[in-house]
Amino acid sequence: KAGVTQTPRYLIKTRGQQVTLSCSPISGHRSVSWYQQTPGQGLQFLFEYFSETQRNKGNFPGRFSGRQFSNSRSEMNVSTLELGDSALYLCASRFGGGWTEAFFGQGTRLTVV
Amino acid sequence: QKEVEQNSGPLSVPEGAIASLNCTYSDRGSQSFFWYRQYSGKSPELIMFIYSNGDKEDGRFTAQLNKASQYVSLLIRDSQPSDSATYLCAVGGNEKLTFGTGTRLTIIP
């Protein structure tokens, strides 16, 4: 059974640019959550998608957006990149209910220069 | 006040000793609690979860929950060098996990 796949693994962007990250969940999982991990703040919740609908959103500016497709793959987009957006972006996949069967992808390391 | 708080460490423990990791949370209505292990450069991996007050044991790991004190802990017995990692405490809600900033644990051979 394939795990959660995030692409790309590494990305370097310039301030002001935009970026799109992708997350392919485990087959059959309908929920995808996104987290930003930085050394100072730890893992912070961005948003969760379930069956193509955003169910919850964290306290991030509107520059951070996401979507989910009918095959449950999800993308997140960050527009007008700032230096502070440099982080490891992780997605977590689960069937729908509890968190004991949630699995994280390897993450996308975004560096903004 | 942060929703989930952990001592960031680093915590150094001799090999074979017990490592004790602590976590407090602010939402008294929280029902599910998780411990993740994250090796450097890797994704978080679930190692323990607990829902009820008391202790839950799994191999060398014991999770402890005290809802009255809003306190969760993780004990690692017979610590091994492979236990060196960052341990993340998380509180589960319907749509999200809320994480602490993690405690970096180093096991000294």
mmCIF file of C-alpha atoms in Angstrom:
data_model
loop_
_atom_site.group_PDB
_atom_site.id
_atom_site.type_symbol
_atom_site.label_atom_id
_atom_site.label_comp_id
_atom_site.label_asym_id
_atom_site.label_seq_id
_atom_site.Cartn_x
_atom_site.Cartn_y
_atom_site.Cartn_z
ATOM 1 C CA LYS A 1 0.000 0.000 0.000
ATOM 2 C CA ALA A 2 1.555 3.279 -1.076
ATOM 3 C CA GLY A 3 2.032 5.962 1.543
ATOM 4 C CA VAL A 4 1.301 9.654 1.396
ATOM 5 C CA THR A 5 3.226 11.285 -1.422
ATOM 6 C CA GLN A 6 4.186 14.931 -1.407
ATOM 7 C CA THR A 7 5.768 16.674 -4.343
ATOM 8 C CA PRO A 8 8.113 18.305 -4.814
ATOM 9 C CA ARG A 9 10.355 17.368 -1.882
ATOM 10 C CA TYR A 10 12.412 20.540 -2.074
ATOM 11 C CA LEU A 11 11.681 23.941 -3.546
ATOM 12 C CA ILE A 12 13.498 27.260 -3.660
ATOM 13 C CA LYS A 13 11.485 30.324 -4.558
ATOM 14 C CA THR A 14 12.036 34.059 -4.581
ATOM 15 C CA ARG A 15 10.072 36.538 -2.513
ATOM 16 C CA GLY A 16 6.908 37.629 -4.272
ATOM 17 C CA GLN A 17 6.555 34.446 -6.296
ATOM 18 C CA GLN A 18 3.838 31.891 -5.804
ATOM 19 C CA VAL A 19 4.133 28.165 -5.229
ATOM 20 C CA THR A 20 1.911 25.100 -5.477
ATOM 21 C CA LEU A 21 2.526 21.974 -3.408
ATOM 22 C CA SER A 22 0.879 18.626 -3.994
ATOM 23 C CA CYS A 23 -0.226 15.828 -1.693
ATOM 24 C CA SER A 24 -1.491 12.444 -2.834
ATOM 25 C CA PRO A 25 -3.144 10.604 0.068
ATOM 26 C CA ILE A 26 -3.233 6.895 0.769
ATOM 27 C CA SER A 27 -5.701 5.150 -1.502
ATOM 28 C CA GLY A 28 -9.174 5.317 0.015
ATOM 29 C CA HIS A 29 -8.389 8.173 2.345
ATOM 30 C CA ARG A 30 -10.698 11.120 1.839
ATOM 31 C CA SER A 31 -9.232 13.627 4.267
ATOM 32 C CA VAL A 32 -6.093 15.643 3.695
ATOM 33 C CA SER A 33 -4.758 18.099 6.257
ATOM 34 C CA TRP A 34 -1.907 20.516 5.747
ATOM 35 C CA TYR A 35 0.569 21.723 8.369
ATOM 36 C CA GLN A 36 3.423 24.176 8.357
ATOM 37 C CA GLN A 37 6.432 23.246 10.483
ATOM 38 C CA THR A 38 9.011 25.820 11.522
ATOM 39 C CA PRO A 39 11.660 25.586 14.257
ATOM 40 C CA GLY A 40 10.097 28.320 16.360
ATOM 41 C CA GLN A 41 6.390 27.555 15.963
ATOM 42 C CA GLY A 42 6.346 23.797 15.529
ATOM 43 C CA LEU A 43 3.543 22.239 13.484
ATOM 44 C CA GLN A 44 0.731 24.645 12.774
ATOM 45 C CA PHE A 45 -2.525 23.660 11.148
ATOM 46 C CA LEU A 46 -3.256 25.241 7.788
ATOM 47 C CA PHE A 47 -6.468 23.567 6.587
ATOM 48 C CA GLU A 48 -8.253 20.276 6.121
ATOM 49 C CA TYR A 49 -10.107 19.009 3.084
ATOM 50 C CA PHE A 50 -12.604 16.183 3.059
ATOM 51 C CA SER A 51 -14.378 15.042 -0.091
ATOM 52 C CA GLU A 52 -13.329 18.206 -1.939
ATOM 53 C CA THR A 53 -14.654 20.548 0.791
ATOM 54 C CA GLN A 54 -12.589 22.600 3.180
ATOM 55 C CA ARG A 55 -13.732 21.603 6.647
ATOM 56 C CA ASN A 56 -11.497 23.758 8.780
ATOM 57 C CA LYS A 57 -8.906 26.463 8.349
ATOM 58 C CA GLY A 58 -6.112 27.624 10.631
ATOM 59 C CA ASN A 59 -4.962 31.144 11.389
ATOM 60 C CA PHE A 60 -2.993 31.849 8.255
ATOM 61 C CA PRO A 61 -3.361 34.798 5.875
ATOM 62 C CA GLY A 62 -5.399 34.508 2.718
ATOM 63 C CA ARG A 63 -2.193 34.035 0.722
ATOM 64 C CA PHE A 64 -2.430 30.398 1.783
ATOM 65 C CA SER A 65 -5.101 28.470 -0.053
ATOM 66 C CA GLY A 66 -5.835 24.922 -0.991
ATOM 67 C CA ARG A 67 -8.123 22.614 -2.828
ATOM 68 C CA GLN A 68 -8.919 18.952 -3.168
ATOM 69 C CA PHE A 69 -9.747 17.050 -6.291
ATOM 70 C CA SER A 70 -12.239 14.247 -6.821
ATOM 71 C CA ASN A 71 -9.451 11.651 -6.494
ATOM 72 C CA SER A 72 -8.661 13.126 -3.041
ATOM 73 C CA ARG A 73 -5.340 14.577 -4.146
ATOM 74 C CA SER A 74 -4.843 18.003 -2.632
ATOM 75 C CA GLU A 75 -2.850 21.046 -3.516
ATOM 76 C CA MET A 76 -1.924 24.054 -1.467
ATOM 77 C CA ASN A 77 -0.918 27.356 -2.937
ATOM 78 C CA VAL A 78 0.996 30.199 -1.389
ATOM 79 C CA SER A 79 0.957 33.477 -3.247
ATOM 80 C CA THR A 80 3.261 36.480 -2.830
ATOM 81 C CA LEU A 81 5.846 34.471 -0.935
ATOM 82 C CA GLU A 82 7.571 36.009 2.069
ATOM 83 C CA LEU A 83 10.820 34.962 3.719
ATOM 84 C CA GLY A 84 8.823 33.775 6.732
ATOM 85 C CA ASP A 85 7.042 31.213 4.578
ATOM 86 C CA SER A 86 10.211 29.129 4.528
ATOM 87 C CA ALA A 87 9.198 25.930 6.267
ATOM 88 C CA LEU A 88 8.530 22.250 5.961
ATOM 89 C CA TYR A 89 4.993 21.739 4.688
ATOM 90 C CA LEU A 90 3.462 18.444 5.725
ATOM 91 C CA CYS A 91 0.226 16.845 4.705
ATOM 92 C CA ALA A 92 -1.582 14.142 6.623
ATOM 93 C CA SER A 93 -3.967 11.646 5.096
ATOM 94 C CA ARG A 94 -6.748 9.769 6.898
ATOM 95 C CA PHE A 95 -9.894 7.922 5.956
ATOM 96 C CA GLY A 96 -12.143 10.415 7.685
ATOM 97 C CA GLY A 97 -12.576 9.856 11.377
ATOM 98 C CA GLY A 98 -10.014 9.588 14.124
ATOM 99 C CA TRP A 99 -6.367 10.371 14.036
ATOM 100 C CA THR A 100 -4.993 6.954 14.955
ATOM 101 C CA GLU A 101 -5.001 5.979 11.281
ATOM 102 C CA ALA A 102 -3.574 9.234 9.982
ATOM 103 C CA PHE A 103 -0.256 9.217 8.165
ATOM 104 C CA PHE A 104 2.046 12.062 7.261
ATOM 105 C CA GLY A 105 3.856 12.531 4.007
ATOM 106 C CA GLN A 106 7.588 13.258 3.907
ATOM 107 C CA GLY A 107 6.906 16.933 3.423
ATOM 108 C CA THR A 108 7.969 19.653 1.035
ATOM 109 C CA ARG A 109 10.845 21.811 2.189
ATOM 110 C CA LEU A 110 10.195 25.329 0.881
ATOM 111 C CA THR A 111 12.942 27.917 1.011
ATOM 112 C CA VAL A 112 12.116 31.507 0.124
ATOM 113 C CA VAL A 113 15.092 33.700 -0.754
ATOM 114 C CA GLN B 1 -1.177 30.765 26.513
ATOM 115 C CA LYS B 2 -0.378 28.155 23.880
ATOM 116 C CA GLU B 3 -2.943 25.418 23.371
ATOM 117 C CA VAL B 4 -0.388 22.626 23.802
ATOM 118 C CA GLU B 5 2.848 23.217 25.656
ATOM 119 C CA GLN B 6 5.976 21.131 25.884
ATOM 120 C CA ASN B 7 9.418 21.734 27.275
ATOM 121 C CA SER B 8 11.537 22.163 24.147
ATOM 122 C CA GLY B 9 14.575 20.582 25.753
ATOM 123 C CA PRO B 10 16.991 19.349 24.726
ATOM 124 C CA LEU B 11 16.582 16.463 27.124
ATOM 125 C CA SER B 12 19.595 14.187 27.510
ATOM 126 C CA VAL B 13 19.132 10.741 29.025
ATOM 127 C CA PRO B 14 21.717 7.964 29.466
ATOM 128 C CA GLU B 15 21.161 4.776 27.513
ATOM 129 C CA GLY B 16 19.075 2.319 29.502
ATOM 130 C CA ALA B 17 17.463 4.988 31.694
ATOM 131 C CA ILE B 18 13.863 6.222 31.639
ATOM 132 C CA ALA B 19 13.084 9.272 29.541
ATOM 133 C CA SER B 20 10.132 11.341 30.731
ATOM 134 C CA LEU B 21 8.427 13.774 28.376
ATOM 135 C CA ASN B 22 5.661 16.101 29.501
ATOM 136 C CA CYS B 23 2.884 18.067 27.879
ATOM 137 C CA THR B 24 0.062 20.308 29.090
ATOM 138 C CA TYR B 25 -3.000 21.439 27.156
ATOM 139 C CA SER B 26 -5.435 24.277 27.624
ATOM 140 C CA ASP B 27 -8.756 22.971 26.269
ATOM 141 C CA ARG B 28 -10.415 21.109 29.122
ATOM 142 C CA GLY B 29 -12.845 19.483 26.691
ATOM 143 C CA SER B 30 -10.093 17.687 24.753
ATOM 144 C CA GLN B 31 -10.687 13.974 24.385
ATOM 145 C CA SER B 32 -7.806 12.442 22.432
ATOM 146 C CA PHE B 33 -4.087 12.746 22.919
ATOM 147 C CA PHE B 34 -1.197 11.613 20.803
ATOM 148 C CA TRP B 35 2.562 11.287 20.900
ATOM 149 C CA TYR B 36 4.511 11.472 17.655
ATOM 150 C CA ARG B 37 8.178 10.820 17.093
ATOM 151 C CA GLN B 38 10.002 12.800 14.439
ATOM 152 C CA TYR B 39 13.516 11.988 13.359
ATOM 153 C CA SER B 40 15.529 14.811 11.850
ATOM 154 C CA GLY B 41 14.440 15.437 8.287
ATOM 155 C CA LYS B 42 11.594 12.937 8.502
ATOM 156 C CA SER B 43 7.831 13.146 8.954
ATOM 157 C CA PRO B 44 6.080 12.653 12.307
ATOM 158 C CA GLU B 45 5.228 9.063 13.188
ATOM 159 C CA LEU B 46 2.495 8.144 15.674
ATOM 160 C CA ILE B 47 3.854 6.084 18.564
ATOM 161 C CA MET B 48 1.160 6.318 21.253
ATOM 162 C CA PHE B 49 -2.368 7.572 21.729
ATOM 163 C CA ILE B 50 -4.515 7.751 24.850
ATOM 164 C CA TYR B 51 -8.123 8.709 25.491
ATOM 165 C CA SER B 52 -8.786 7.787 29.133
ATOM 166 C CA ASN B 53 -7.266 8.901 32.396
ATOM 167 C CA GLY B 54 -4.471 6.660 33.615
ATOM 168 C CA ASP B 55 -1.649 4.788 31.964
ATOM 169 C CA LYS B 56 -1.411 3.019 28.626
ATOM 170 C CA GLU B 57 1.569 0.817 27.941
ATOM 171 C CA ASP B 58 2.965 -0.413 24.615
ATOM 172 C CA GLY B 59 6.326 -2.106 24.803
ATOM 173 C CA ARG B 60 8.869 0.326 26.201
ATOM 174 C CA PHE B 61 6.450 3.249 25.913
ATOM 175 C CA THR B 62 3.885 4.357 28.497
ATOM 176 C CA ALA B 63 1.503 7.237 27.956
ATOM 177 C CA GLN B 64 -0.080 8.841 30.995
ATOM 178 C CA LEU B 65 -3.122 11.111 30.999
ATOM 179 C CA ASN B 66 -4.517 13.242 33.788
ATOM 180 C CA LYS B 67 -7.501 15.225 32.492
ATOM 181 C CA ALA B 68 -8.060 17.026 35.797
ATOM 182 C CA SER B 69 -4.561 18.475 35.583
ATOM 183 C CA GLN B 70 -4.690 18.734 31.757
ATOM 184 C CA TYR B 71 -1.439 16.850 31.608
ATOM 185 C CA VAL B 72 -0.101 14.148 29.310
ATOM 186 C CA SER B 73 3.237 12.421 29.579
ATOM 187 C CA LEU B 74 5.285 9.828 27.736
ATOM 188 C CA LEU B 75 7.723 7.531 29.465
ATOM 189 C CA ILE B 76 10.327 5.623 27.476
ATOM 190 C CA ARG B 77 11.897 2.783 29.436
ATOM 191 C CA ASP B 78 15.306 1.279 28.672
ATOM 192 C CA SER B 79 16.113 4.207 26.382
ATOM 193 C CA GLN B 80 18.076 3.338 23.266
ATOM 194 C CA PRO B 81 20.165 5.577 20.987
ATOM 195 C CA SER B 82 17.508 4.989 18.309
ATOM 196 C CA ASP B 83 15.039 6.847 20.556
ATOM 197 C CA SER B 84 16.936 10.080 19.923
ATOM 198 C CA ALA B 85 14.392 12.250 18.125
ATOM 199 C CA THR B 86 11.939 15.073 18.650
ATOM 200 C CA TYR B 87 8.755 14.006 20.411
ATOM 201 C CA LEU B 88 5.590 15.894 19.586
ATOM 202 C CA CYS B 89 2.550 15.965 21.823
ATOM 203 C CA ALA B 90 -0.737 16.515 19.992
ATOM 204 C CA VAL B 91 -4.350 16.985 21.003
ATOM 205 C CA GLY B 92 -6.945 15.690 18.563
ATOM 206 C CA GLY B 93 -10.063 17.503 17.422
ATOM 207 C CA ASN B 94 -12.569 16.678 14.712
ATOM 208 C CA GLU B 95 -10.720 18.412 11.924
ATOM 209 C CA LYS B 96 -7.240 19.018 13.216
ATOM 210 C CA LEU B 97 -4.448 17.987 15.487
ATOM 211 C CA THR B 98 -2.985 20.715 17.660
ATOM 212 C CA PHE B 99 0.693 20.152 18.302
ATOM 213 C CA GLY B 100 3.152 21.300 20.889
ATOM 214 C CA THR B 101 6.485 22.561 19.659
ATOM 215 C CA GLY B 102 8.157 19.275 20.541
ATOM 216 C CA THR B 103 10.865 18.077 22.929
ATOM 217 C CA ARG B 104 14.215 17.105 21.493
ATOM 218 C CA LEU B 105 15.460 13.937 23.199
ATOM 219 C CA THR B 106 19.043 12.714 23.012
ATOM 220 C CA ILE B 107 20.005 9.302 24.366
ATOM 221 C CA ILE B 108 23.630 9.255 25.454
ATOM 222 C CA PRO B 109 25.387 5.887 24.886
#
